CSV table of C-alpha atoms and ligand atoms in Angstrom, one decimal:
chain,number,residue,atom,x,y,z
Q,1,MET,CA,-11.5,-31.0,-29.5
Q,2,THR,CA,-12.2,-31.4,-25.8
Q,3,ILE,CA,-12.1,-28.6,-23.3
Q,4,LYS,CA,-10.0,-29.2,-20.3
Q,5,THR,CA,-8.8,-25.8,-19.2
Q,6,ILE,CA,-11.0,-22.7,-18.8
Q,7,GLY,CA,-9.4,-19.3,-18.6
Q,8,ILE,CA,-11.5,-16.5,-17.0
Q,9,VAL,CA,-10.7,-12.8,-17.4
Q,10,GLY,CA,-12.1,-10.7,-14.6
Q,11,SER,CA,-12.4,-12.1,-11.1
Q,12,GLY,CA,-15.3,-9.9,-10.0
Q,13,GLN,CA,-18.7,-11.3,-8.8
Q,14,MET,CA,-19.4,-13.1,-12.2
Q,15,GLY,CA,-15.8,-14.2,-12.9
Q,16,ASN,CA,-15.4,-15.8,-9.5
Q,17,GLY,CA,-18.8,-17.6,-9.9
Q,18,ILE,CA,-17.8,-18.9,-13.4
Q,19,ALA,CA,-14.5,-20.1,-11.9
Q,20,HIS,CA,-16.4,-21.8,-9.0
Q,21,VAL,CA,-18.8,-23.8,-11.2
Q,22,SER,CA,-16.1,-24.7,-13.7
Q,23,ALA,CA,-13.7,-26.0,-11.1
Q,24,LEU,CA,-16.5,-28.0,-9.5
Q,25,ALA,CA,-17.3,-29.6,-12.8
Q,26,GLY,CA,-13.7,-30.8,-13.0
Q,27,TYR,CA,-12.1,-28.2,-15.4
Q,28,ASN,CA,-8.7,-26.7,-14.7
Q,29,VAL,CA,-9.4,-23.1,-14.1
Q,30,LYS,CA,-7.0,-20.1,-14.6
Q,31,LEU,CA,-8.5,-16.9,-13.2
Q,32,PHE,CA,-7.0,-13.6,-14.4
Q,33,ASP,CA,-7.5,-10.0,-13.3
Q,34,ILE,CA,-5.6,-6.7,-13.5
Q,35,SER,CA,-6.3,-6.2,-9.8
Q,36,LYS,CA,-4.4,-8.4,-7.4
Q,37,ILE,CA,-6.8,-7.4,-4.7
Q,38,GLN,CA,-9.7,-8.7,-6.8
Q,39,LEU,CA,-7.9,-12.0,-7.4
Q,40,ASP,CA,-7.3,-12.5,-3.6
Q,41,LYS,CA,-10.9,-11.5,-2.9
Q,42,ALA,CA,-12.2,-14.0,-5.5
Q,43,LEU,CA,-10.2,-16.9,-4.1
Q,44,ALA,CA,-11.5,-16.2,-0.6
Q,45,THR,CA,-15.1,-15.8,-2.0
Q,46,ILE,CA,-14.9,-19.1,-3.9
Q,47,ALA,CA,-13.5,-21.0,-0.9
Q,48,GLY,CA,-16.2,-19.5,1.4
Q,49,ASN,CA,-19.1,-20.2,-1.0
Q,50,MET,CA,-17.9,-23.8,-1.5
Q,51,THR,CA,-17.7,-24.2,2.3
Q,52,ARG,CA,-21.4,-23.0,2.5
Q,53,GLN,CA,-22.3,-25.6,-0.2
Q,54,VAL,CA,-20.6,-28.3,1.9
Q,55,SER,CA,-22.6,-27.1,5.0
Q,56,SER,CA,-25.8,-27.4,3.1
Q,57,ASP,CA,-24.9,-30.8,1.7
Q,58,LYS,CA,-24.9,-29.5,-1.9
Q,59,ILE,CA,-21.3,-30.8,-2.4
Q,60,SER,CA,-19.0,-33.0,-0.3
Q,61,GLU,CA,-15.8,-31.8,1.4
Q,62,GLN,CA,-13.8,-33.9,-1.2
Q,63,ASP,CA,-15.6,-32.1,-4.0
Q,64,ARG,CA,-14.6,-28.8,-2.5
Q,65,GLU,CA,-11.0,-29.8,-2.0
Q,66,ALA,CA,-10.7,-31.2,-5.5
Q,67,ALA,CA,-12.2,-28.1,-7.0
Q,68,LEU,CA,-10.0,-25.7,-5.1
Q,69,GLU,CA,-7.0,-27.7,-6.4
Q,70,LYS,CA,-8.1,-27.2,-9.9
Q,71,LEU,CA,-8.2,-23.4,-9.5
Q,72,SER,CA,-5.2,-21.1,-10.0
Q,73,VAL,CA,-4.9,-17.4,-10.5
Q,74,THR,CA,-2.6,-15.5,-12.8
Q,75,ASP,CA,-1.7,-12.0,-14.0
Q,76,SER,CA,0.0,-13.2,-17.2
Q,77,TYR,CA,-1.9,-13.2,-20.5
Q,78,GLU,CA,0.6,-15.8,-21.8
Q,79,GLU,CA,-0.3,-18.3,-19.1
Q,80,LEU,CA,-4.0,-17.6,-19.4
Q,81,ALA,CA,-3.8,-18.2,-23.2
Q,82,THR,CA,-2.9,-21.9,-22.5
Q,83,ALA,CA,-6.7,-22.4,-21.8
Q,84,ASP,CA,-8.9,-24.2,-24.4
Q,85,LEU,CA,-11.8,-21.8,-23.7
Q,86,ILE,CA,-11.3,-18.3,-22.5
Q,87,ILE,CA,-14.3,-16.5,-21.0
Q,88,GLU,CA,-14.0,-12.8,-20.7
Q,89,SER,CA,-16.0,-11.5,-17.7
Q,90,ALA,CA,-14.3,-8.1,-17.0
Q,91,THR,CA,-16.0,-4.7,-16.4
Q,92,GLU,CA,-18.9,-4.1,-18.8
Q,93,LYS,CA,-17.0,-1.6,-21.1
Q,94,GLU,CA,-16.4,-2.3,-24.7
Q,95,GLU,CA,-12.9,-0.8,-24.9
Q,96,VAL,CA,-11.9,-2.9,-21.8
Q,97,LYS,CA,-13.1,-6.1,-23.5
Q,98,ARG,CA,-11.5,-5.2,-26.8
Q,99,GLU,CA,-8.1,-4.6,-25.2
Q,100,ILE,CA,-8.3,-7.9,-23.3
Q,101,PHE,CA,-8.7,-9.8,-26.6
Q,102,GLU,CA,-5.9,-7.7,-28.2
Q,103,HIS,CA,-3.6,-8.7,-25.3
Q,104,LEU,CA,-4.5,-12.3,-25.7
Q,105,ARG,CA,-4.1,-12.4,-29.5
Q,106,PRO,CA,-0.3,-13.1,-29.7
Q,107,TYR,CA,-0.5,-16.1,-27.3
Q,108,ILE,CA,-3.6,-18.0,-28.1
Q,109,SER,CA,-3.4,-21.2,-30.3
Q,110,GLU,CA,-5.5,-21.6,-33.4
Q,111,ASP,CA,-8.0,-23.9,-31.6
Q,112,THR,CA,-8.6,-21.6,-28.6
Q,113,ILE,CA,-12.2,-20.6,-28.3
Q,114,LEU,CA,-13.0,-17.1,-27.1
Q,115,ALA,CA,-16.2,-16.2,-25.2
Q,116,SER,CA,-17.6,-13.2,-23.5
Q,117,ASN,CA,-20.0,-13.1,-20.5
Q,118,THR,CA,-21.1,-9.6,-21.5
Q,119,SER,CA,-24.6,-8.7,-20.5
Q,120,SER,CA,-25.3,-6.4,-23.4
Q,121,ILE,CA,-22.4,-5.7,-25.8
Q,122,PRO,CA,-23.0,-7.2,-29.3
Q,123,ILE,CA,-21.1,-10.5,-29.7
Q,124,THR,CA,-20.7,-9.9,-33.4
Q,125,ARG,CA,-18.9,-6.6,-32.8
Q,126,LEU,CA,-16.6,-8.0,-30.1
Q,127,ALA,CA,-15.9,-11.0,-32.3
Q,128,SER,CA,-15.1,-8.8,-35.4
Q,129,ASN,CA,-12.2,-7.2,-33.4
Q,130,THR,CA,-10.5,-10.5,-32.8
Q,131,ASP,CA,-8.6,-12.7,-35.3
Q,132,ARG,CA,-11.3,-15.5,-35.0
Q,133,PRO,CA,-14.9,-14.4,-35.2
Q,134,GLU,CA,-15.9,-18.0,-36.1
Q,135,GLN,CA,-14.5,-19.2,-32.7
Q,136,PHE,CA,-16.1,-16.5,-30.7
Q,137,ILE,CA,-19.4,-16.8,-28.8
Q,138,GLY,CA,-21.4,-15.3,-26.0
Q,139,ILE,CA,-21.8,-17.4,-22.9
Q,140,HIS,CA,-23.9,-15.3,-20.6
Q,141,PHE,CA,-24.2,-16.5,-17.0
Q,142,MET,CA,-26.7,-15.3,-14.5
Q,143,ASN,CA,-25.9,-13.9,-11.1
Q,144,PRO,CA,-25.1,-15.6,-8.7
Q,145,VAL,CA,-23.5,-18.2,-11.0
Q,146,PRO,CA,-23.4,-21.1,-8.6
Q,147,VAL,CA,-27.1,-20.8,-7.9
Q,148,MET,CA,-28.8,-19.8,-11.1
Q,149,GLU,CA,-29.7,-22.5,-13.5
Q,150,LEU,CA,-29.7,-20.6,-16.8
Q,151,VAL,CA,-27.0,-19.6,-19.2
Q,152,GLU,CA,-27.8,-17.7,-22.4
Q,153,ILE,CA,-25.8,-18.8,-25.4
Q,154,VAL,CA,-25.4,-16.0,-28.0
Q,155,ARG,CA,-24.1,-16.7,-31.5
Q,156,GLY,CA,-22.4,-13.9,-33.3
Q,157,ILE,CA,-23.1,-13.7,-37.0
Q,158,ALA,CA,-19.9,-15.6,-37.8
Q,159,THR,CA,-19.9,-18.1,-34.9
Q,160,ASP,CA,-19.4,-21.6,-36.4
Q,161,ASP,CA,-21.3,-24.7,-35.4
Q,162,LYS,CA,-18.3,-26.3,-33.8
Q,163,THR,CA,-17.9,-23.4,-31.4
Q,164,PHE,CA,-21.6,-23.3,-30.7
Q,165,ASN,CA,-21.7,-27.0,-30.0
Q,166,LEU,CA,-18.7,-26.8,-27.7
Q,167,ALA,CA,-20.2,-23.9,-25.8
Q,168,GLN,CA,-23.4,-25.9,-25.4
Q,169,GLU,CA,-21.5,-29.0,-24.2
Q,170,PHE,CA,-19.5,-26.9,-21.7
Q,171,VAL,CA,-22.7,-25.5,-20.2
Q,172,ASP,CA,-24.2,-28.9,-20.0
Q,173,THR,CA,-21.3,-30.2,-18.1
Q,174,LEU,CA,-21.8,-27.5,-15.5
Q,175,GLY,CA,-25.3,-28.9,-14.9
Q,176,LYS,CA,-27.0,-25.8,-16.2
Q,177,GLN,CA,-29.7,-25.1,-18.8
Q,178,THR,CA,-29.2,-23.0,-21.9
Q,179,ALA,CA,-31.4,-20.6,-23.8
Q,180,VAL,CA,-30.2,-19.6,-27.2
Q,181,ALA,CA,-30.5,-15.9,-27.9
Q,182,GLU,CA,-30.0,-14.0,-31.1
Q,183,ASP,CA,-27.3,-11.3,-30.9
Q,184,PHE,CA,-29.5,-8.2,-30.4
Q,185,PRO,CA,-29.0,-5.7,-27.6
Q,186,ALA,CA,-29.1,-7.3,-24.1
Q,187,PHE,CA,-30.2,-10.7,-25.5
Q,188,ILE,CA,-33.3,-12.1,-23.8
Q,189,VAL,CA,-33.1,-11.9,-20.0
Q,190,ASN,CA,-31.8,-8.4,-19.7
Q,191,ARG,CA,-33.9,-7.0,-22.6
Q,192,ILE,CA,-36.9,-7.8,-20.4
Q,193,LEU,CA,-35.4,-7.4,-16.9
Q,194,LEU,CA,-33.5,-4.2,-17.1
Q,195,PRO,CA,-36.3,-2.0,-18.4
Q,196,MET,CA,-38.3,-3.2,-15.5
Q,197,ILE,CA,-35.5,-2.3,-13.0
Q,198,ASN,CA,-35.1,1.1,-14.8
Q,199,GLU,CA,-38.9,1.7,-14.4
Q,200,ALA,CA,-38.6,0.9,-10.7
Q,201,ILE,CA,-35.9,3.5,-10.4
Q,202,TYR,CA,-38.1,6.0,-12.2
Q,203,THR,CA,-40.9,5.1,-9.8
Q,204,LEU,CA,-38.5,6.0,-6.9
Q,205,TYR,CA,-37.2,9.2,-8.8
Q,206,GLU,CA,-40.7,10.5,-9.3
Q,207,GLY,CA,-41.7,9.9,-5.7
Q,208,VAL,CA,-44.4,7.3,-6.5
Q,209,GLY,CA,-42.9,5.0,-3.8
Q,210,THR,CA,-40.0,4.7,-1.4
Q,211,VAL,CA,-37.3,2.1,-1.9
Q,212,GLU,CA,-39.0,-0.2,0.6
Q,213,SER,CA,-42.5,0.2,-0.8
Q,214,ILE,CA,-41.3,-0.4,-4.4
Q,215,ASP,CA,-39.5,-3.6,-3.4
Q,216,LYS,CA,-42.3,-4.8,-1.2
Q,217,ALA,CA,-44.9,-4.1,-3.9
Q,218,MET,CA,-43.1,-6.2,-6.5
Q,219,LYS,CA,-42.2,-9.0,-4.0
Q,220,LEU,CA,-45.7,-9.4,-2.6
Q,221,GLY,CA,-47.7,-8.0,-5.5
Q,222,ALA,CA,-46.0,-9.7,-8.4
Q,223,ASN,CA,-44.5,-12.7,-6.5
Q,224,HIS,CA,-40.9,-11.7,-7.4
Q,225,PRO,CA,-38.3,-13.3,-5.1
Q,226,MET,CA,-36.4,-10.0,-4.8
Q,227,GLY,CA,-37.6,-6.4,-5.2
Q,228,PRO,CA,-36.3,-4.6,-8.3
Q,229,LEU,CA,-34.1,-2.2,-6.4
Q,230,GLN,CA,-32.6,-4.9,-4.3
Q,231,LEU,CA,-32.0,-6.8,-7.5
Q,232,ALA,CA,-30.4,-3.7,-9.1
Q,233,ASP,CA,-28.0,-3.5,-6.1
Q,234,PHE,CA,-27.2,-7.2,-6.5
Q,235,ILE,CA,-26.4,-6.9,-10.3
Q,236,GLY,CA,-24.4,-3.7,-9.7
Q,237,LEU,CA,-25.7,-0.2,-10.7
Q,238,ASP,CA,-22.8,0.3,-13.1
Q,239,THR,CA,-23.7,-2.8,-14.9
Q,240,CYS,CA,-27.4,-1.8,-14.9
Q,241,LEU,CA,-26.6,1.6,-16.4
Q,242,SER,CA,-24.4,0.1,-19.1
Q,243,ILE,CA,-27.1,-2.3,-20.1
Q,244,MET,CA,-29.7,0.5,-20.3
Q,245,GLN,CA,-27.2,2.6,-22.4
Q,246,VAL,CA,-26.7,-0.3,-24.8
Q,247,LEU,CA,-30.5,-0.8,-25.2
Q,248,HIS,CA,-31.0,3.0,-25.7
Q,249,ASP,CA,-28.1,3.3,-28.2
Q,250,GLY,CA,-28.8,-0.1,-29.9
Q,251,LEU,CA,-32.5,0.2,-30.3
Q,252,ALA,CA,-32.8,4.0,-30.5
Q,253,ASP,CA,-36.1,4.0,-28.6
Q,254,PRO,CA,-36.7,6.6,-25.9
Q,255,LYS,CA,-38.4,4.0,-23.8
Q,256,TYR,CA,-35.0,2.7,-22.8
Q,257,ARG,CA,-33.6,6.0,-21.5
Q,258,PRO,CA,-31.7,5.4,-18.3
Q,259,CYS,CA,-33.2,7.0,-15.3
Q,260,PRO,CA,-31.2,10.1,-14.1
Q,261,LEU,CA,-31.3,8.7,-10.6
Q,262,LEU,CA,-29.5,5.6,-11.8
Q,263,VAL,CA,-26.9,7.8,-13.4
Q,264,LYS,CA,-26.5,9.8,-10.1
Q,265,TYR,CA,-25.9,6.6,-8.1
Q,266,LYS,CA,-23.3,5.4,-10.6
Q,267,GLU,CA,-21.6,8.8,-10.5
Q,268,ALA,CA,-21.5,8.7,-6.7
Q,269,GLY,CA,-19.8,5.3,-6.9
Q,270,TRP,CA,-22.7,3.8,-5.0
Q,271,LEU,CA,-22.8,0.7,-7.2
Q,272,GLY,CA,-24.8,-1.6,-4.9
Q,273,ARG,CA,-23.7,-4.6,-2.8
Q,274,LYS,CA,-20.2,-4.7,-4.3
Q,275,THR,CA,-19.4,-1.2,-2.9
Q,276,LYS,CA,-21.6,-1.6,0.1
Q,277,ARG,CA,-24.0,1.2,-0.9
Q,278,GLY,CA,-26.6,1.5,-3.6
Q,279,PHE,CA,-30.4,1.7,-3.1
Q,280,TYR,CA,-29.6,0.2,0.2
Q,281,ASP,CA,-26.7,0.7,2.6
Q,282,TYR,CA,-25.1,-2.6,3.4
Q,283,ARG,CA,-22.5,-1.4,5.9
Q,284,GLY,CA,-24.5,-2.4,9.0
Q,285,GLU,CA,-26.1,-5.7,10.1
Q,286,THR,CA,-29.2,-5.2,8.0
Q,287,PRO,CA,-29.6,-3.3,4.7
Q,288,VAL,CA,-31.1,0.2,5.2
Q,289,PRO,CA,-32.6,2.2,2.2
Q,290,THR,CA,-30.5,5.1,1.1
Q,291,ARG,CA,-33.6,7.2,0.1
T,301,NAD,P1,-17.3,-6.7,-11.3
T,301,NAD,O1,-17.2,-5.2,-11.3
T,301,NAD,O2,-17.7,-7.4,-10.1
T,301,NAD,O3,-15.9,-7.3,-11.8
T,301,NAD,C1,-15.2,-6.9,-13.0
T,301,NAD,C2,-13.8,-7.3,-12.8
T,301,NAD,O4,-13.1,-7.1,-14.0
T,301,NAD,C3,-13.0,-6.6,-11.7
T,301,NAD,O5,-12.5,-7.6,-10.8
T,301,NAD,C4,-12.0,-5.8,-12.4
T,301,NAD,O6,-10.8,-5.7,-11.7
T,301,NAD,C5,-11.8,-6.7,-13.7
T,301,NAD,N1,-11.2,-6.0,-14.8
T,301,NAD,C6,-11.4,-4.7,-15.2
T,301,NAD,N2,-10.6,-4.5,-16.3
T,301,NAD,C7,-9.9,-5.6,-16.5
T,301,NAD,C8,-8.9,-6.0,-17.5
T,301,NAD,N3,-8.5,-5.1,-18.4
T,301,NAD,N4,-8.4,-7.2,-17.4
T,301,NAD,C9,-8.8,-8.1,-16.5
T,301,NAD,N5,-9.7,-7.8,-15.5
T,301,NAD,C10,-10.3,-6.6,-15.6
T,301,NAD,O7,-18.3,-7.0,-12.6
T,301,NAD,P2,-19.2,-8.3,-12.8
T,301,NAD,O8,-20.6,-8.0,-12.2
T,301,NAD,O9,-18.5,-9.5,-12.4
T,301,NAD,O10,-19.4,-8.2,-14.4
T,301,NAD,C11,-18.5,-8.8,-15.3
T,301,NAD,C12,-19.1,-9.1,-16.6
T,301,NAD,O11,-20.2,-10.0,-16.4
T,301,NAD,C13,-19.7,-7.9,-17.3
T,301,NAD,O12,-19.5,-8.0,-18.7
T,301,NAD,C14,-21.2,-7.9,-17.0
T,301,NAD,O13,-22.0,-7.3,-17.9
T,301,NAD,C15,-21.4,-9.4,-17.0
T,301,NAD,N6,-22.5,-9.9,-16.2
T,301,NAD,C16,-22.8,-9.4,-15.0
T,301,NAD,C17,-23.9,-9.9,-14.3
T,301,NAD,C18,-24.3,-9.3,-13.0
T,301,NAD,O14,-25.4,-9.6,-12.5
T,301,NAD,N7,-23.4,-8.5,-12.4
T,301,NAD,C19,-24.7,-10.9,-14.8
T,301,NAD,C20,-24.3,-11.5,-16.1
T,301,NAD,C21,-23.2,-11.0,-16.7
């Protein structure tokens, strides 16, 4: 089996990135979302990001044009289901993801491979609710997708070798590296990264440092390219909270309890860059700390 067409469910910051790199690698891409506004935004973002790549000589104008031609959007599960590999990258909520696979079930062919870009929901559990746990796999991209080199590949307990090899090959063709992770809560990168971000939020909550001092401390003191609060805003505070909840529930260790301040930001709808407010306010020219 060769993969020619990629279907992507969810055209948010990750979905549009996956569409971007897949179209540039020569795949036909069908991007699906329940929100027409998000689909329009995704197309504009992809075109803009590719233009930036042309300006910095990372790709040619011909590459950009060819990739944009490969890209289409749809609001029909039936059309999406014609893809060989469907990567779900919708909101990090298990019931949302389950419903998406339910909707796809009547239309997909027996060869279709299903994947999820989930940051933290068990692949085995998502797979077991589909009609094809053997052909289900975690393909976990990093943010921002066009820039980050790593993709985690997560095998569910039932994932077969053929699916695993096809997923590996797909990632290779995107020019990215893979790290294989076992299917335990939050896999490798987020298992290590999110507790650090959560601790940074506790550090703010307990008044040990301000937003600026915490980010400066980790940038200059630990040589991190971004401060942890800046990174939290970049990931999305809803996604950060979901991952901490999955770690807390899945590993039953109080060291993973989400910081109440993270919960408060999520409840306020201050989700970081995507809503223009999180630990920083992005509505002006330069980001300003919100605490
Ligand atoms: P986002 O909020 O930017 O986008 C989510 C998109 O899903 C939205 O466009 C929304 O309209 C759409 N959506 C919601 N319900 C849907 C449905 N039923 N059908 C179709 N589309 C639906 O979120 P994101 O940051 O792009 O995250 C998406 C997935 O990627 C999550 O599973 C997340 O855990 C994972 N992920 C996120 C990051 C990150 O840094 N943000 C990194 C790796 C993986």
